[in-house]
PDB file of C-alpha atoms in Angstrom:
ATOM      1  CA  MET A   1     106.461 121.334 155.486  1.00 76.00           C
ATOM      2  CA  GLU A   2     107.211 120.086 151.775  1.00 91.00           C
ATOM      3  CA  LYS A   3     103.994 118.806 149.596  1.00 91.00           C
ATOM      4  CA  GLU A   4     105.010 115.112 149.457  1.00 91.00           C
ATOM      5  CA  ASP A   5     105.115 115.179 153.213  1.00 88.00           C
ATOM      6  CA  PHE A   6     101.789 117.165 153.700  1.00 86.00           C
ATOM      7  CA  LEU A   7      99.985 114.388 151.165  1.00 89.00           C
ATOM      8  CA  LYS A   8     101.415 111.355 152.982  1.00 90.00           C
ATOM      9  CA  LEU A   9      99.928 113.191 156.437  1.00 90.00           C
ATOM     10  CA  LEU A  10      96.846 114.274 154.956  1.00 88.00           C
ATOM     11  CA  PRO A  11      95.353 110.873 154.910  1.00 90.00           C
ATOM     12  CA  LYS A  12      96.298 110.436 158.861  1.00 89.00           C
ATOM     13  CA  LEU A  13      95.204 113.387 159.805  1.00 88.00           C
ATOM     14  CA  ILE A  14      91.483 112.946 158.042  1.00 88.00           C
ATOM     15  CA  VAL A  15      91.030 109.510 160.044  1.00 90.00           C
ATOM     16  CA  GLU A  16      92.237 110.466 163.410  1.00 91.00           C
ATOM     17  CA  ASP A  17      91.582 114.465 163.388  1.00 89.00           C
ATOM     18  CA  ASN A  18      88.177 115.731 163.481  1.00 90.00           C
ATOM     19  CA  GLU A  19      88.849 119.182 162.856  1.00 91.00           C
ATOM     20  CA  VAL A  20      90.682 118.403 159.689  1.00 89.00           C
ATOM     21  CA  LYS A  21      88.124 116.331 158.564  1.00 88.00           C
ATOM     22  CA  GLY A  22      85.587 118.930 159.178  1.00 87.00           C
ATOM     23  CA  ALA A  23      88.047 121.525 157.357  1.00 87.00           C
ATOM     24  CA  ILE A  24      88.358 119.468 154.598  1.00 85.00           C
ATOM     25  CA  ILE A  25      84.728 118.640 154.167  1.00 82.00           C
ATOM     26  CA  THR A  26      83.610 122.353 154.292  1.00 82.00           C
ATOM     27  CA  ALA A  27      85.780 123.296 151.885  1.00 83.00           C
ATOM     28  CA  LEU A  28      84.843 120.241 149.585  1.00 81.00           C
ATOM     29  CA  SER A  29      80.887 120.800 150.351  1.00 76.00           C
ATOM     30  CA  GLY A  30      80.559 123.689 147.972  1.00 76.00           C
ATOM     31  CA  VAL A  31      82.302 121.846 145.277  1.00 79.00           C
ATOM     32  CA  MET A  32      81.959 118.279 145.794  1.00 79.00           C
ATOM     33  CA  ALA A  33      78.028 116.547 146.194  1.00 81.00           C
ATOM     34  CA  THR A  34      77.405 114.936 149.306  1.00 80.00           C
ATOM     35  CA  LYS A  35      75.826 111.349 149.346  1.00 86.00           C
ATOM     36  CA  HIS A  36      72.350 113.009 150.227  1.00 89.00           C
ATOM     37  CA  ASP A  37      73.037 115.475 146.852  1.00 87.00           C
ATOM     38  CA  ILE A  38      73.982 112.019 144.596  1.00 91.00           C
ATOM     39  CA  GLU A  39      70.735 109.450 146.032  1.00 95.00           C
ATOM     40  CA  ARG A  40      68.522 112.683 145.127  1.00 95.00           C
ATOM     41  CA  ILE A  41      69.855 113.007 141.652  1.00 95.00           C
ATOM     42  CA  ILE A  42      69.665 109.450 141.326  1.00 96.00           C
ATOM     43  CA  GLU A  43      66.054 109.113 142.628  1.00 97.00           C
ATOM     44  CA  HIS A  44      65.687 112.105 140.261  1.00 97.00           C
ATOM     45  CA  SER A  45      66.885 110.310 137.524  1.00 97.00           C
ATOM     46  CA  ASP A  46      64.873 107.186 138.165  1.00 97.00           C
ATOM     47  CA  LYS A  47      61.763 108.837 137.948  1.00 97.00           C
ATOM     48  CA  ARG A  48      62.822 110.616 135.036  1.00 97.00           C
ATOM     49  CA  PHE A  49      63.810 107.429 133.546  1.00 97.00           C
ATOM     50  CA  GLU A  50      60.284 106.042 134.521  1.00 97.00           C
ATOM     51  CA  LYS A  51      58.271 108.766 132.793  1.00 97.00           C
ATOM     52  CA  ILE A  52      60.711 107.936 129.739  1.00 97.00           C
ATOM     53  CA  ASP A  53      59.958 103.908 129.795  1.00 97.00           C
ATOM     54  CA  LYS A  54      56.099 105.005 130.076  1.00 97.00           C
ATOM     55  CA  ARG A  55      56.184 107.226 127.421  1.00 97.00           C
ATOM     56  CA  PHE A  56      57.819 104.649 124.967  1.00 97.00           C
ATOM     57  CA  GLU A  57      55.497 102.152 126.287  1.00 97.00           C
ATOM     58  CA  LYS A  58      52.693 104.317 124.412  1.00 97.00           C
ATOM     59  CA  MET A  59      55.315 104.584 121.718  1.00 97.00           C
ATOM     60  CA  ASP A  60      55.385 100.787 121.460  1.00 97.00           C
ATOM     61  CA  LYS A  61      51.799 100.499 121.811  1.00 97.00           C
ATOM     62  CA  ARG A  62      50.621 102.904 118.873  1.00 97.00           C
ATOM     63  CA  PHE A  63      53.905 101.708 116.524  1.00 97.00           C
ATOM     64  CA  GLU A  64      51.731  98.100 117.389  1.00 97.00           C
ATOM     65  CA  LYS A  65      48.743  99.667 116.055  1.00 97.00           C
ATOM     66  CA  MET A  66      50.021 101.048 113.437  1.00 97.00           C
ATOM     67  CA  ASP A  67      51.879  97.651 111.875  1.00 97.00           C
ATOM     68  CA  GLU A  68      48.304  96.002 112.838  1.00 97.00           C
ATOM     69  CA  ARG A  69      46.564  99.022 110.163  1.00 97.00           C
ATOM     70  CA  ILE A  70      49.363  98.751 107.828  1.00 98.00           C
ATOM     71  CA  VAL A  71      49.083  94.629 107.828  1.00 98.00           C
ATOM     72  CA  LYS A  72      45.020  95.312 107.025  1.00 98.00           C
ATOM     73  CA  LEU A  73      46.017  97.780 104.556  1.00 98.00           C
ATOM     74  CA  GLN A  74      48.147  94.914 102.803  1.00 98.00           C
ATOM     75  CA  GLU A  75      45.819  92.879 102.990  1.00 98.00           C
ATOM     76  CA  ILE A  76      43.051  94.957 101.415  1.00 98.00           C
ATOM     77  CA  LEU A  77      45.432  96.020  98.315  1.00 98.00           C
ATOM     78  CA  ILE A  78      46.062  92.226  97.597  1.00 97.00           C
ATOM     79  CA  SER A  79      42.542  91.867  97.642  1.00 97.00           C
ATOM     80  CA  HIS A  80      42.129  94.777  95.432  1.00 97.00           C
ATOM     81  CA  THR A  81      44.980  93.812  93.215  1.00 97.00           C
ATOM     82  CA  GLN A  82      43.339  89.977  92.632  1.00 97.00           C
ATOM     83  CA  ALA A  83      39.955  92.005  91.958  1.00 97.00           C
ATOM     84  CA  LEU A  84      41.423  93.996  89.337  1.00 97.00           C
ATOM     85  CA  THR A  85      43.645  91.178  87.674  1.00 96.00           C
ATOM     86  CA  GLN A  86      40.312  89.009  87.713  1.00 97.00           C
ATOM     87  CA  LEU A  87      38.238  92.343  86.070  1.00 96.00           C
ATOM     88  CA  ASN A  88      41.146  92.547  83.576  1.00 95.00           C
ATOM     89  CA  GLU A  89      40.811  88.773  83.031  1.00 94.00           C
ATOM     90  CA  ARG A  90      37.311  88.933  82.289  1.00 94.00           C
ATOM     91  CA  SER A  91      37.330  92.506  80.101  1.00 93.00           C
ATOM     92  CA  ASN A  92      40.086  90.337  77.869  1.00 91.00           C
ATOM     93  CA  ASN A  93      37.093  88.091  77.605  1.00 92.00           C
ATOM     94  CA  LEU A  94      34.704  89.798  76.775  1.00 91.00           C
ATOM     95  CA  SER A  95      37.103  91.648  74.323  1.00 91.00           C
ATOM     96  CA  GLY A  96      37.239  88.389  72.728  1.00 91.00           C
ATOM     97  CA  ASN A  97      33.115  87.439  72.365  1.00 91.00           C
ATOM     98  CA  PHE A  98      32.612  90.888  71.326  1.00 91.00           C
ATOM     99  CA  SER A  99      35.103  90.345  68.266  1.00 91.00           C
ATOM    100  CA  ARG A 100      33.946  87.037  67.524  1.00 91.00           C
ATOM    101  CA  ILE A 101      30.221  88.573  67.469  1.00 92.00           C
ATOM    102  CA  GLU A 102      31.129  91.166  65.148  1.00 93.00           C
ATOM    103  CA  ASN A 103      32.559  88.368  62.941  1.00 92.00           C
ATOM    104  CA  ILE A 104      29.510  86.687  63.185  1.00 92.00           C
ATOM    105  CA  ARG A 105      27.753  90.199  62.228  1.00 91.00           C
ATOM    106  CA  ASN A 106      29.826  91.095  59.838  1.00 90.00           C
ATOM    107  CA  ALA A 107      29.455  87.438  57.808  1.00 91.00           C
ATOM    108  CA  GLU A 108      25.540  87.702  58.615  1.00 90.00           C
ATOM    109  CA  PHE A 109      25.303  90.850  57.013  1.00 88.00           C
ATOM    110  CA  LYS A 110      27.842  89.961  54.106  1.00 88.00           C
ATOM    111  CA  THR A 111      25.204  86.846  53.292  1.00 88.00           C
ATOM    112  CA  LEU A 112      22.317  89.307  53.820  1.00 87.00           C
ATOM    113  CA  ASP A 113      23.973  91.778  51.344  1.00 85.00           C
ATOM    114  CA  GLY A 114      23.928  88.920  48.707  1.00 83.00           C
ATOM    115  CA  LYS A 115      20.354  87.773  49.333  1.00 84.00           C
ATOM    116  CA  ILE A 116      19.283  92.094  48.882  1.00 84.00           C
ATOM    117  CA  GLU A 117      21.146  92.356  45.753  1.00 85.00           C
ATOM    118  CA  SER A 118      19.694  88.972  44.588  1.00 84.00           C
ATOM    119  CA  LEU A 119      16.310  90.325  45.606  1.00 82.00           C
ATOM    120  CA  SER A 120      17.356  93.799  43.955  1.00 83.00           C
ATOM    121  CA  GLU A 121      17.980  91.659  40.722  1.00 82.00           C
ATOM    122  CA  GLY A 122      14.941  89.403  40.624  1.00 81.00           C
ATOM    123  CA  GLN A 123      12.778  92.455  41.446  1.00 85.00           C
ATOM    124  CA  ASP A 124      14.272  94.130  38.420  1.00 83.00           C
ATOM    125  CA  ILE A 125      13.574  90.788  36.290  1.00 86.00           C
ATOM    126  CA  ILE A 126      10.157  90.608  37.773  1.00 87.00           C
ATOM    127  CA  LYS A 127      10.002  94.487  36.355  1.00 86.00           C
ATOM    128  CA  GLU A 128      11.270  93.721  33.432  1.00 87.00           C
ATOM    129  CA  HIS A 129       8.392  91.030  32.514  1.00 87.00           C
ATOM    130  CA  ILE A 130       5.446  92.970  33.784  1.00 88.00           C
ATOM    131  CA  LYS A 131       6.445  95.639  31.559  1.00 86.00           C
ATOM    132  CA  GLU A 132       6.540  92.882  28.798  1.00 85.00           C
ATOM    133  CA  ILE A 133       3.743  91.785  29.954  1.00 86.00           C
ATOM    134  CA  LYS A 134       1.828  95.362  29.678  1.00 86.00           C
ATOM    135  CA  GLU A 135       3.171  95.500  25.956  1.00 83.00           C
ATOM    136  CA  LEU A 136       1.856  92.454  25.215  1.00 81.00           C
ATOM    137  CA  VAL A 137      -1.497  92.983  26.743  1.00 80.00           C
ATOM    138  CA  SER A 138      -1.365  96.729  25.119  1.00 82.00           C
ATOM    139  CA  LYS A 139      -0.577  95.277  21.602  1.00 78.00           C
ATOM    140  CA  LYS A 140      -3.503  92.881  21.650  1.00 73.00           C
ATOM    141  CA  GLU A 141      -6.215  95.486  22.630  1.00 66.00           C
TER     142      GLU A 141
END
């Protein structure tokens, strides 16, 4: 019998002859998976996917918590940035105030220096007058 003829006859033999069907099933049983084998593989895969899904759910929750922490940190950073900006503005204001105070102090020191110089000159004049008075008094004696 030719191969082509055999291939045409095979489907009919499988349906009608249990011996042929059994021989084919026996020959394929070492090579092909049975329906039961496939069901077990699917069941095993389903269990593995359930475990994987649970792990992903846990990871999602962790990522959500991390996102919440990041948002809180961003809020803190914004708050600190605002505080630093205000501190910088205050520092600039203080620097301006110190400059004004220093200018006033320098002006007052100049005025005070002028007064001290005037007093010093006045003291020299008084000393001269005292000296002249002493000379006059000593001449009269």
